[in-house]
Amino acid sequence: MAVEGGQGGHGGQGGHGGTDVSTPIKRMRWATQRIAGSSGSRKRRSIVERFHKKTNSTEKRNSGGSESADGSNLATVREEGEGEDGEGDQENSGRRIFFNIPLPDDARDEEGHPRVQFERNKIRTAKYTPLSFVPKNLWFQFHNIANIYFLFIIILSFFPIFGASNPGLGSVPLIVIIFVTAVKDAIEDYRRTVLDNELNNSPVRRLVQWNNVNTIEDDVSLWRRFKKATSRAIMKVFNLYKARKGRKKGKSSAESALDEPRPSTDTRATRASVYSTYSHRTSIVDADADADADAGDQGIQMTPVPSPNPEAGPRAQAALGTPERPETAFSYEEGRPELEVANGGGLASPKQNRSSLPPPVRDYGSLINNSKHTPGKASFKRDRWKNVQVGDFVRIYNNDQIPADVVILSTSDPDGACYVETKNLDGETNLKVRQALHSGRKVTHARACEKSEFLIESEPPHANLYQYSGVVRWTQRDARRPDGAGKEMAEPISIHNLLLRGCSLRNTEWVLGVVVFTGQETKIMVNAGITPSKRSRITRELNWNVIYNFIILFIMCLLSGIVQGVTWAQGNNSLDFFEWGSIGGKPSLDGFITFWTALILFQNLVPISLYISIEIIKTAQAFFIYSDSYMYYDKIDYPCTPKSWNISDDLGQIEYIFSDKTGTLTQNVMEFKKASINGAPYGEAYTEAQAGMQKRQGVDVEVEGAKAKEQISRDRAKMLEQIRKMHDNPYLIDDELTFVAPDFVLDLDGASGEAQRRANEHFMLVLALCHTVISEKTPGDPPKIVFKAQSPDEAALVATARDCGFTVLGRTNDGLIVNVLGVEKEFQILNTLEFNSSRKRMSAIIRMPDDNRIFLFCKGADSVIYSRLRGGEQKELRATTAEHLEMFAREGLRTLCIAQRELDEDEYQAWSKEHDVAAASVQDREEKLERVSDMIERELTLLGGTAIEDRLQDGVPDTISLLGDAGIKLWVLTGDKVETAINIGFSCNLLSNDMDLIVFKIDDDRPESAAEELERCLATFNITGSEEELKAARKDHRPPNPTHAIVIDGDSLKLVLDDALKQKFLLLCKQCKSVLCCRVSPSQKAAVVAMVKSGLDVMTLSVGDGANDVAMIQEADVGVGIAGEEGRQAVMSSDYAIGQFRFLQRLLLVHGRWSYRRLGETIANFFYKNIVWTFSLFWYQLYNSFDGSYLFDYTYILLYNLAFTSLPIILMGILDQDVSDKVSLAVPQLYRRGIERKEWTQVKFWTYMVDGVYQSLICFYMSYLLFAPAQSVTGNGRDVNDTSRMGVYVACASIVVVNVYILLNTYRWDWLMVLLVAISILLIFFWTGVYTAFTSSGQFYEAAPQVYGQLTFWAISLLTVTVCLLPRFTSKAIQKLYLPRDVDIIREQIRLGRYDNLNENDSYVPPSQRSSAASSDMSKPMKQSGDPNVADDERPIYPPSVAATGTTHNPRSQNGSDGTDYTGHRSSLERPVRQSLDRPRPSFDRMRSSMDRIRPSFEASNDFTSASLLTRIESSHCHSASRRTNDITSELS
């Protein structure tokens, strides 16, 4: 194997095969090939049937494929500029993988071995091994400067010259901290090791007894053998221990959510969460029960071989031959009723006869060389994942996980299709379709693998999960002349031919493929990089305070050394008479030694236990957050899950929240509400956005909503009755109907004429045909059809077509089965051009069953479709539809346009050839396909538009209001239209009627225009955007007045984010209560967050639910992911994961505020207590010439932080509460103290330091003054004025003072806190009594009874405590009486019973019963299957939230919008005349009147409406000037 050259370009798959009807489907990831197999159409069973009824399924294979009549062969298509050998474009950045082909000379070394060795497939995300744990963990722990410092102190203490009395005892605190941290790391790493072992030993079927030329035998070194033996021995001992202890019960998903916190760069090298979502897999070591499944499984064709399911047992083996094709969940059997093809699809008779001759069948060739002689010994055997190598053949069964990145050669489906679930990669649970290579579909068993000869040229590993480019090359041998030269052939490989490690195979019997990437080179592992490490603000600032203490410590030690050296140098001092000489022998050396002696003496000034105490506190805070049942979302069994445990205090300082809209503020449950068809509006709905708009007008939404509810309820019953009368649709479920439009059903029955009937019928048929949905039929009476879609929008469209009688039943090899008003029809899908981010639309090319007419159906955002309409036609219909779409958008609905184009046979065939060439490209494949698709998606005819509602989540308005009261500013960064975002803003309390709305919109895309607009807007607030104003803004944390809000689109945002304008734009937004950024990209979201975070020096939080929100989640100080019903993209990258947006109020206002206040108070008290202790020792040095002698017994110094004062301060950080959680939510203004960062400041730090110095003076000098005047003799004549006994006086008083001081600073005096303070105080008395009772205490022997027996001890202790605490007590009393803070006033009100009513509610804040009159409340919301977390700008059904419209014009856009040609403003919208006005349309009329009342505002003056622009768009893509009628009926005849 050699890394020789890589193919550029993007994924895709080229070519299409033939059937006996016409050209088969060609589908890709916007052009994904879906080629018909050779066995014709068969009925596919449903997925559910597949799970409930496992039956033997076999595959029917037909031999060979014929070449096309015209000699064209897609597999032989070569790219432009490619050499004859197919290697003209190779570079040394890719790899070549050879299969049954000898390695060329340039790929071998001198010994004949492959030059390049690939990564092993064994994965190790764990940090340690049993052998490396101790040294490696110690290495990582001593990266902490504090640990290095205390290790240095311990090393110094082992030298007697520095005066440490007990070096071994002195090392105890560091040993305890190192040990506790090591245990924590070991537990975390053990969990990762268990996951690694499960994965590495998972079973897989691998081809053995054949020669993989790409690898050599793995040479296991002696060191590796030793490591393996050690690991096995340790695991055996551990398993024996577990066996004795008993098997533990398993955890639920919610209980295990806390098991895998998101690690930072400080603790691990790779993310453990990559595999945290894997389902449990049985290790092969424990899978002996499956051994029987291998019996007889050697060289047998794959189809009869069952999935290695222990429950299923072995199946009967079939002989080589032609077994029958297996039934799958998406095929139709031959026995289905004959489809009606005459006059189908709701279309009128054809204009002319069309040719029904099928196009020629193409030959894709085969990788198998039938003339090759092989031993026939190869077979698939069970093996471990870790033994899989690049170049191996593997076969994977249904529900198995993919062991490596595998190129698909063949599947159990004759079309080569298989279905995978990518939840472990991107969080999406909807199924993805993957295709086998055309040339590999005959490679179905071990003998075929032996006979195959081919080469794969692959691009190098990279992190893009959605792109792969490669090519398979082989020599096609002529069966009639096997010894001939053969024909060189090639087939491109795209991401749709690749199964990625970590995915799971679903609804497919088996897949056979070859491995191209293993281990760390697989895409999932390349993406498993280090998650950006976040440190809390207090932790960052804490480093400076520790540095300050180091400086103080250095000064104290330097002073001690200088004084001691000078004292020895003076002479004639008492030292000369009482000392035996200095240790150093000369003053300078004496001073040097004293410096290090003092470092040991004053070591507690730098608190060793501070860091471990903070870790304990933050861990407990994370546990409380996780355990909060009021943030538990029972719908998906998901609690609030902290993934970063070290930033909980940041939650209490958040000033700006940046939120996505779709799926974050809304439910992402799409419901089809309205449609505009041939100029006629249909649908009754009263949305939350509409209610918000009416609230803005002063309308009583309660009354209006009740009226709308009643009207919609009547219309709903009426529509259901009319549908049943017209067609008894067995697939219609009454409770799931969301499109309430009785007039639509009447028009569908011909009430408004034949033209409107055909238009309505054709519109619904287009919705049923233009999609990539997979239908799933659940057995029952009646059966239920469920749709699996890549986006919920698309599923909602197809579901509405089903409700109206146009039901997608399933797919055939090359078509789609649709039940059209009771008649099943088969429509042949020639091509599906799926959505991508640059096309912003999707299309389907369909051959109609009745007359072979070819139609292109296209759907996309309004401006995209309008820009591609045929020029000069349908002017009235365009204006009418544009007005309808604008009204739909104002109601908060997501709009979409539908259009079509009829193609003649010659035009399509010519385009198809160019499409095939582009699809076969290896380099720049996506770009070429986009250009080819653009050629045919022109000259469109408008059919109408749709409108889908995405409802607000429960409690969103109340939460936003509550956060606003707390002083938190909320910015919405969305991809939706400006109109939609504004109305959603009103409905969720983000905007109000009292606000002046600033719409920042730059039409000419010039920075100069943006600067002028900024100056104009800034002048409104009398500011200029200067540096002085920015400095003032950084200090001003007050919420802005609720007088202004700003709305800006993505194009304008791009201009103002320029460095020259960013500051002015930031200051403008600072003056606004709300900011809505519409149609923004993921990178723009992150840029906005970075601008605010760094520009204003504030704490930011980003919340989102999709992959498009990951960038801003990682950019913010705190990232919160919304765990939707499907998808976990944002959750994977977040710091906290919640189930609903409303849980933010508890996360911030309760837990965040508590955590910040607790930690700020804890750290200040920690520094205080060390100052008291250390400076008490320092004052003693004044009286012994700073010789470094100890006032306290050495055990006191060691146990001070470890035992005597540790518990109360840790408990303060974990459990202290100023007010309860209920009051915290009832009075959100308490949170503002965190925004202003007043709980931890440098002033507070130095205040506590000064207080500590004062108290240390009192503690020392109260005892010193007792002994200074005279001797202190006990009753038995013994003195107690020696150093160690005087130290008992000082130490006991200091410890009592410190613990009572902590209690004094604690708000919540419950029994636990008081008990721990009492225990800590009594502990020093207990320790002194026990320790001094033994002679091993030396001179300290019997000190306890001697000192405690003195009345002076108790008198001095009481007096010392009183004098020490009196200033703090006095200042607190004065502050609370005369300068009360908000929390002091609230606490007084609590004592007065003002908040007793909160205890009457189960929830902490009674949720306001805000009645929502949205039409969705009339029925049970229909949950559309699909991916709710796909980015707005990446949805296959392209919503209106990305394409440019009249409000977000971009003249340089490549999406077809050419608004540079329009001028002037339209003052009003003319209403077109409908064909029928005999029936009232309440919702339409309500909305029109609402629009008319709004129009005199800023929208009209700023040419704000979408309709005003859409009616003027004339596409530059369209060149025909022919006139057409204003409706689409002529297109249907």
PDB file of C-alpha atoms in Angstrom, residues 1296-1466:
ATOM      1  CA  VAL A1296     -12.372  29.933  66.680  1.00  0.00           C
ATOM      2  CA  VAL A1297     -12.277  33.416  65.157  1.00  0.00           C
ATOM      3  CA  VAL A1298     -11.948  32.112  61.613  1.00  0.00           C
ATOM      4  CA  ASN A1299     -14.804  29.602  61.877  1.00  0.00           C
ATOM      5  CA  VAL A1300     -17.157  32.057  63.563  1.00  0.00           C
ATOM      6  CA  TYR A1301     -16.203  34.667  60.968  1.00  0.00           C
ATOM      7  CA  ILE A1302     -17.191  32.223  58.180  1.00  0.00           C
ATOM      8  CA  LEU A1303     -20.471  31.560  59.986  1.00  0.00           C
ATOM      9  CA  LEU A1304     -21.020  35.296  60.259  1.00  0.00           C
ATOM     10  CA  ASN A1305     -20.596  35.679  56.492  1.00  0.00           C
ATOM     11  CA  THR A1306     -22.996  32.825  55.796  1.00  0.00           C
ATOM     12  CA  TYR A1307     -26.599  33.750  55.035  1.00  0.00           C
ATOM     13  CA  ARG A1308     -28.170  30.393  55.781  1.00  0.00           C
ATOM     14  CA  TRP A1309     -27.692  29.161  59.344  1.00  0.00           C
ATOM     15  CA  ASP A1310     -29.169  25.690  59.194  1.00  0.00           C
ATOM     16  CA  TRP A1311     -28.351  22.826  61.522  1.00  0.00           C
ATOM     17  CA  LEU A1312     -25.715  21.383  59.213  1.00  0.00           C
ATOM     18  CA  MET A1313     -23.743  24.595  58.888  1.00  0.00           C
ATOM     19  CA  VAL A1314     -23.795  25.301  62.622  1.00  0.00           C
ATOM     20  CA  LEU A1315     -22.852  21.692  63.363  1.00  0.00           C
ATOM     21  CA  LEU A1316     -19.828  21.750  61.049  1.00  0.00           C
ATOM     22  CA  VAL A1317     -18.630  25.055  62.500  1.00  0.00           C
ATOM     23  CA  ALA A1318     -18.924  23.611  65.990  1.00  0.00           C
ATOM     24  CA  ILE A1319     -17.090  20.435  64.971  1.00  0.00           C
ATOM     25  CA  SER A1320     -14.292  22.417  63.351  1.00  0.00           C
ATOM     26  CA  ILE A1321     -13.858  24.533  66.476  1.00  0.00           C
ATOM     27  CA  LEU A1322     -13.911  21.535  68.811  1.00  0.00           C
ATOM     28  CA  LEU A1323     -11.526  19.622  66.557  1.00  0.00           C
ATOM     29  CA  ILE A1324      -8.477  21.671  67.594  1.00  0.00           C
ATOM     30  CA  PHE A1325      -9.253  21.111  71.270  1.00  0.00           C
ATOM     31  CA  PHE A1326      -9.694  17.421  70.618  1.00  0.00           C
ATOM     32  CA  TRP A1327      -6.486  17.159  68.595  1.00  0.00           C
ATOM     33  CA  THR A1328      -4.472  19.064  71.177  1.00  0.00           C
ATOM     34  CA  GLY A1329      -5.743  16.832  73.956  1.00  0.00           C
ATOM     35  CA  VAL A1330      -5.079  13.586  72.103  1.00  0.00           C
ATOM     36  CA  TYR A1331      -1.760  14.548  70.522  1.00  0.00           C
ATOM     37  CA  THR A1332      -0.202  15.959  73.680  1.00  0.00           C
ATOM     38  CA  ALA A1333      -1.199  12.896  75.677  1.00  0.00           C
ATOM     39  CA  PHE A1334       1.666  10.968  74.100  1.00  0.00           C
ATOM     40  CA  THR A1335       5.327  11.468  74.814  1.00  0.00           C
ATOM     41  CA  SER A1336       6.012  11.414  71.085  1.00  0.00           C
ATOM     42  CA  SER A1337       4.787  15.006  71.045  1.00  0.00           C
ATOM     43  CA  GLY A1338       8.094  15.982  72.705  1.00  0.00           C
ATOM     44  CA  GLN A1339       8.056  19.370  74.409  1.00  0.00           C
ATOM     45  CA  PHE A1340       4.360  19.595  73.615  1.00  0.00           C
ATOM     46  CA  TYR A1341       3.633  16.731  76.016  1.00  0.00           C
ATOM     47  CA  GLU A1342       0.796  17.441  78.467  1.00  0.00           C
ATOM     48  CA  ALA A1343       0.265  20.907  76.959  1.00  0.00           C
ATOM     49  CA  ALA A1344      -3.521  20.473  76.754  1.00  0.00           C
ATOM     50  CA  PRO A1345      -4.297  19.970  80.446  1.00  0.00           C
ATOM     51  CA  GLN A1346      -1.779  22.628  81.395  1.00  0.00           C
ATOM     52  CA  VAL A1347      -3.172  25.303  79.082  1.00  0.00           C
ATOM     53  CA  TYR A1348      -6.836  24.387  79.202  1.00  0.00           C
ATOM     54  CA  GLY A1349      -6.647  24.390  82.999  1.00  0.00           C
ATOM     55  CA  GLN A1350      -5.819  28.095  82.994  1.00  0.00           C
ATOM     56  CA  LEU A1351      -8.622  30.598  83.397  1.00  0.00           C
ATOM     57  CA  THR A1352      -6.552  33.082  81.451  1.00  0.00           C
ATOM     58  CA  PHE A1353      -6.786  30.850  78.406  1.00  0.00           C
ATOM     59  CA  TRP A1354     -10.575  30.947  78.323  1.00  0.00           C
ATOM     60  CA  ALA A1355     -10.735  34.633  79.188  1.00  0.00           C
ATOM     61  CA  ILE A1356      -8.222  35.602  76.512  1.00  0.00           C
ATOM     62  CA  SER A1357      -9.928  33.367  73.935  1.00  0.00           C
ATOM     63  CA  LEU A1358     -13.339  34.915  74.576  1.00  0.00           C
ATOM     64  CA  LEU A1359     -11.925  38.425  74.523  1.00  0.00           C
ATOM     65  CA  THR A1360      -9.918  37.752  71.361  1.00  0.00           C
ATOM     66  CA  VAL A1361     -12.945  36.404  69.477  1.00  0.00           C
ATOM     67  CA  THR A1362     -15.030  39.395  70.500  1.00  0.00           C
ATOM     68  CA  VAL A1363     -12.488  42.026  69.565  1.00  0.00           C
ATOM     69  CA  CYS A1364     -11.657  40.295  66.257  1.00  0.00           C
ATOM     70  CA  LEU A1365     -15.245  39.981  65.063  1.00  0.00           C
ATOM     71  CA  LEU A1366     -16.545  43.291  66.401  1.00  0.00           C
ATOM     72  CA  PRO A1367     -15.534  45.395  63.340  1.00  0.00           C
ATOM     73  CA  ARG A1368     -17.032  42.898  60.897  1.00  0.00           C
ATOM     74  CA  PHE A1369     -20.218  42.598  62.933  1.00  0.00           C
ATOM     75  CA  THR A1370     -20.504  46.374  63.262  1.00  0.00           C
ATOM     76  CA  SER A1371     -19.944  47.028  59.571  1.00  0.00           C
ATOM     77  CA  LYS A1372     -22.521  44.385  58.612  1.00  0.00           C
ATOM     78  CA  ALA A1373     -25.077  45.877  60.993  1.00  0.00           C
ATOM     79  CA  ILE A1374     -24.535  49.401  59.669  1.00  0.00           C
ATOM     80  CA  GLN A1375     -24.677  48.215  56.063  1.00  0.00           C
ATOM     81  CA  LYS A1376     -27.893  46.282  56.520  1.00  0.00           C
ATOM     82  CA  LEU A1377     -29.581  48.994  58.580  1.00  0.00           C
ATOM     83  CA  TYR A1378     -28.540  52.109  56.696  1.00  0.00           C
ATOM     84  CA  LEU A1379     -27.166  50.925  53.328  1.00  0.00           C
ATOM     85  CA  PRO A1380     -29.206  47.828  52.588  1.00  0.00           C
ATOM     86  CA  ARG A1381     -28.735  45.948  49.364  1.00  0.00           C
ATOM     87  CA  ASP A1382     -31.612  44.559  47.391  1.00  0.00           C
ATOM     88  CA  VAL A1383     -31.178  41.126  48.882  1.00  0.00           C
ATOM     89  CA  ASP A1384     -31.247  42.566  52.413  1.00  0.00           C
ATOM     90  CA  ILE A1385     -34.591  44.213  51.767  1.00  0.00           C
ATOM     91  CA  ILE A1386     -35.993  41.043  50.214  1.00  0.00           C
ATOM     92  CA  ARG A1387     -34.788  38.966  53.174  1.00  0.00           C
ATOM     93  CA  GLU A1388     -36.587  41.319  55.535  1.00  0.00           C
ATOM     94  CA  GLN A1389     -39.745  40.990  53.465  1.00  0.00           C
ATOM     95  CA  ILE A1390     -39.423  37.216  53.624  1.00  0.00           C
ATOM     96  CA  ARG A1391     -39.249  37.430  57.399  1.00  0.00           C
ATOM     97  CA  LEU A1392     -42.391  39.567  57.298  1.00  0.00           C
ATOM     98  CA  GLY A1393     -44.194  36.874  55.271  1.00  0.00           C
ATOM     99  CA  ARG A1394     -44.483  38.831  52.025  1.00  0.00           C
ATOM    100  CA  TYR A1395     -43.475  35.776  49.973  1.00  0.00           C
ATOM    101  CA  ASP A1396     -45.293  33.058  51.882  1.00  0.00           C
ATOM    102  CA  ASN A1397     -47.678  32.652  48.951  1.00  0.00           C
ATOM    103  CA  LEU A1398     -44.840  31.143  46.902  1.00  0.00           C
ATOM    104  CA  ASN A1399     -44.850  28.089  49.125  1.00  0.00           C
ATOM    105  CA  GLU A1400     -48.374  27.284  48.011  1.00  0.00           C
ATOM    106  CA  ASN A1401     -47.234  26.365  44.499  1.00  0.00           C
ATOM    107  CA  ASP A1402     -45.533  23.201  43.405  1.00  0.00           C
ATOM    108  CA  SER A1403     -43.414  25.034  40.889  1.00  0.00           C
ATOM    109  CA  TYR A1404     -41.056  27.725  42.017  1.00  0.00           C
ATOM    110  CA  VAL A1405     -42.657  30.433  39.943  1.00  0.00           C
ATOM    111  CA  PRO A1406     -46.285  29.887  39.000  1.00  0.00           C
ATOM    112  CA  PRO A1407     -46.326  29.804  35.211  1.00  0.00           C
ATOM    113  CA  SER A1408     -48.616  32.460  33.856  1.00  0.00           C
ATOM    114  CA  GLN A1409     -51.586  30.932  32.160  1.00  0.00           C
ATOM    115  CA  ARG A1410     -50.981  32.780  28.972  1.00  0.00           C
ATOM    116  CA  SER A1411     -53.689  31.562  26.688  1.00  0.00           C
ATOM    117  CA  SER A1412     -52.415  30.834  23.271  1.00  0.00           C
ATOM    118  CA  ALA A1413     -55.040  31.161  20.639  1.00  0.00           C
ATOM    119  CA  ALA A1414     -52.825  29.612  18.035  1.00  0.00           C
ATOM    120  CA  SER A1415     -54.643  27.333  15.673  1.00  0.00           C
ATOM    121  CA  SER A1416     -52.266  24.584  16.589  1.00  0.00           C
ATOM    122  CA  ASP A1417     -54.085  24.265  19.886  1.00  0.00           C
ATOM    123  CA  MET A1418     -57.184  22.983  18.103  1.00  0.00           C
ATOM    124  CA  SER A1419     -55.617  19.648  17.498  1.00  0.00           C
ATOM    125  CA  LYS A1420     -52.819  17.481  18.632  1.00  0.00           C
ATOM    126  CA  PRO A1421     -49.644  18.685  16.964  1.00  0.00           C
ATOM    127  CA  MET A1422     -48.395  16.375  14.303  1.00  0.00           C
ATOM    128  CA  LYS A1423     -44.817  15.337  15.018  1.00  0.00           C
ATOM    129  CA  GLN A1424     -43.033  15.230  11.736  1.00  0.00           C
ATOM    130  CA  SER A1425     -40.158  12.833  11.522  1.00  0.00           C
ATOM    131  CA  GLY A1426     -36.985  14.358  10.322  1.00  0.00           C
ATOM    132  CA  ASP A1427     -34.145  16.434  11.479  1.00  0.00           C
ATOM    133  CA  PRO A1428     -35.268  19.452  13.453  1.00  0.00           C
ATOM    134  CA  ASN A1429     -31.727  20.575  14.003  1.00  0.00           C
ATOM    135  CA  VAL A1430     -30.605  21.020  10.442  1.00  0.00           C
ATOM    136  CA  ALA A1431     -29.405  24.551   9.971  1.00  0.00           C
ATOM    137  CA  ASP A1432     -31.947  26.965   8.548  1.00  0.00           C
ATOM    138  CA  ASP A1433     -29.631  27.586   5.648  1.00  0.00           C
ATOM    139  CA  GLU A1434     -29.112  23.873   5.028  1.00  0.00           C
ATOM    140  CA  ARG A1435     -32.643  22.554   4.906  1.00  0.00           C
ATOM    141  CA  PRO A1436     -33.551  20.577   1.779  1.00  0.00           C
ATOM    142  CA  ILE A1437     -36.929  22.314   1.883  1.00  0.00           C
ATOM    143  CA  TYR A1438     -35.516  25.749   1.733  1.00  0.00           C
ATOM    144  CA  PRO A1439     -37.361  28.042   4.121  1.00  0.00           C
ATOM    145  CA  PRO A1440     -37.636  31.762   3.589  1.00  0.00           C
ATOM    146  CA  SER A1441     -34.977  32.335   6.143  1.00  0.00           C
ATOM    147  CA  VAL A1442     -31.883  32.420   3.982  1.00  0.00           C
ATOM    148  CA  ALA A1443     -32.645  33.665   0.514  1.00  0.00           C
ATOM    149  CA  ALA A1444     -32.593  37.388  -0.152  1.00  0.00           C
ATOM    150  CA  THR A1445     -35.869  39.260  -0.263  1.00  0.00           C
ATOM    151  CA  GLY A1446     -36.951  42.793  -0.345  1.00  0.00           C
ATOM    152  CA  THR A1447     -35.796  43.333   3.150  1.00  0.00           C
ATOM    153  CA  THR A1448     -32.431  41.652   2.790  1.00  0.00           C
ATOM    154  CA  HIS A1449     -31.338  42.537  -0.692  1.00  0.00           C
ATOM    155  CA  ASN A1450     -27.870  41.511  -1.805  1.00  0.00           C
ATOM    156  CA  PRO A1451     -27.062  42.515  -5.374  1.00  0.00           C
ATOM    157  CA  ARG A1452     -24.019  40.278  -5.412  1.00  0.00           C
ATOM    158  CA  SER A1453     -25.977  37.219  -4.397  1.00  0.00           C
ATOM    159  CA  GLN A1454     -25.596  34.164  -6.576  1.00  0.00           C
ATOM    160  CA  ASN A1455     -29.040  32.867  -5.829  1.00  0.00           C
ATOM    161  CA  GLY A1456     -30.670  34.613  -8.753  1.00  0.00           C
ATOM    162  CA  SER A1457     -31.963  37.706  -7.004  1.00  0.00           C
ATOM    163  CA  ASP A1458     -31.070  40.684  -9.140  1.00  0.00           C
ATOM    164  CA  GLY A1459     -32.712  43.467  -7.256  1.00  0.00           C
ATOM    165  CA  THR A1460     -30.150  45.954  -8.530  1.00  0.00           C
ATOM    166  CA  ASP A1461     -32.496  46.779 -11.382  1.00  0.00           C
ATOM    167  CA  TYR A1462     -35.438  48.026  -9.364  1.00  0.00           C
ATOM    168  CA  THR A1463     -36.113  51.634  -8.453  1.00  0.00           C
ATOM    169  CA  GLY A1464     -38.846  53.504  -6.714  1.00  0.00           C
ATOM    170  CA  HIS A1465     -41.239  52.504  -3.974  1.00  0.00           C
ATOM    171  CA  ARG A1466     -44.669  51.073  -4.118  1.00  0.00           C
TER     172      ARG A1466
END
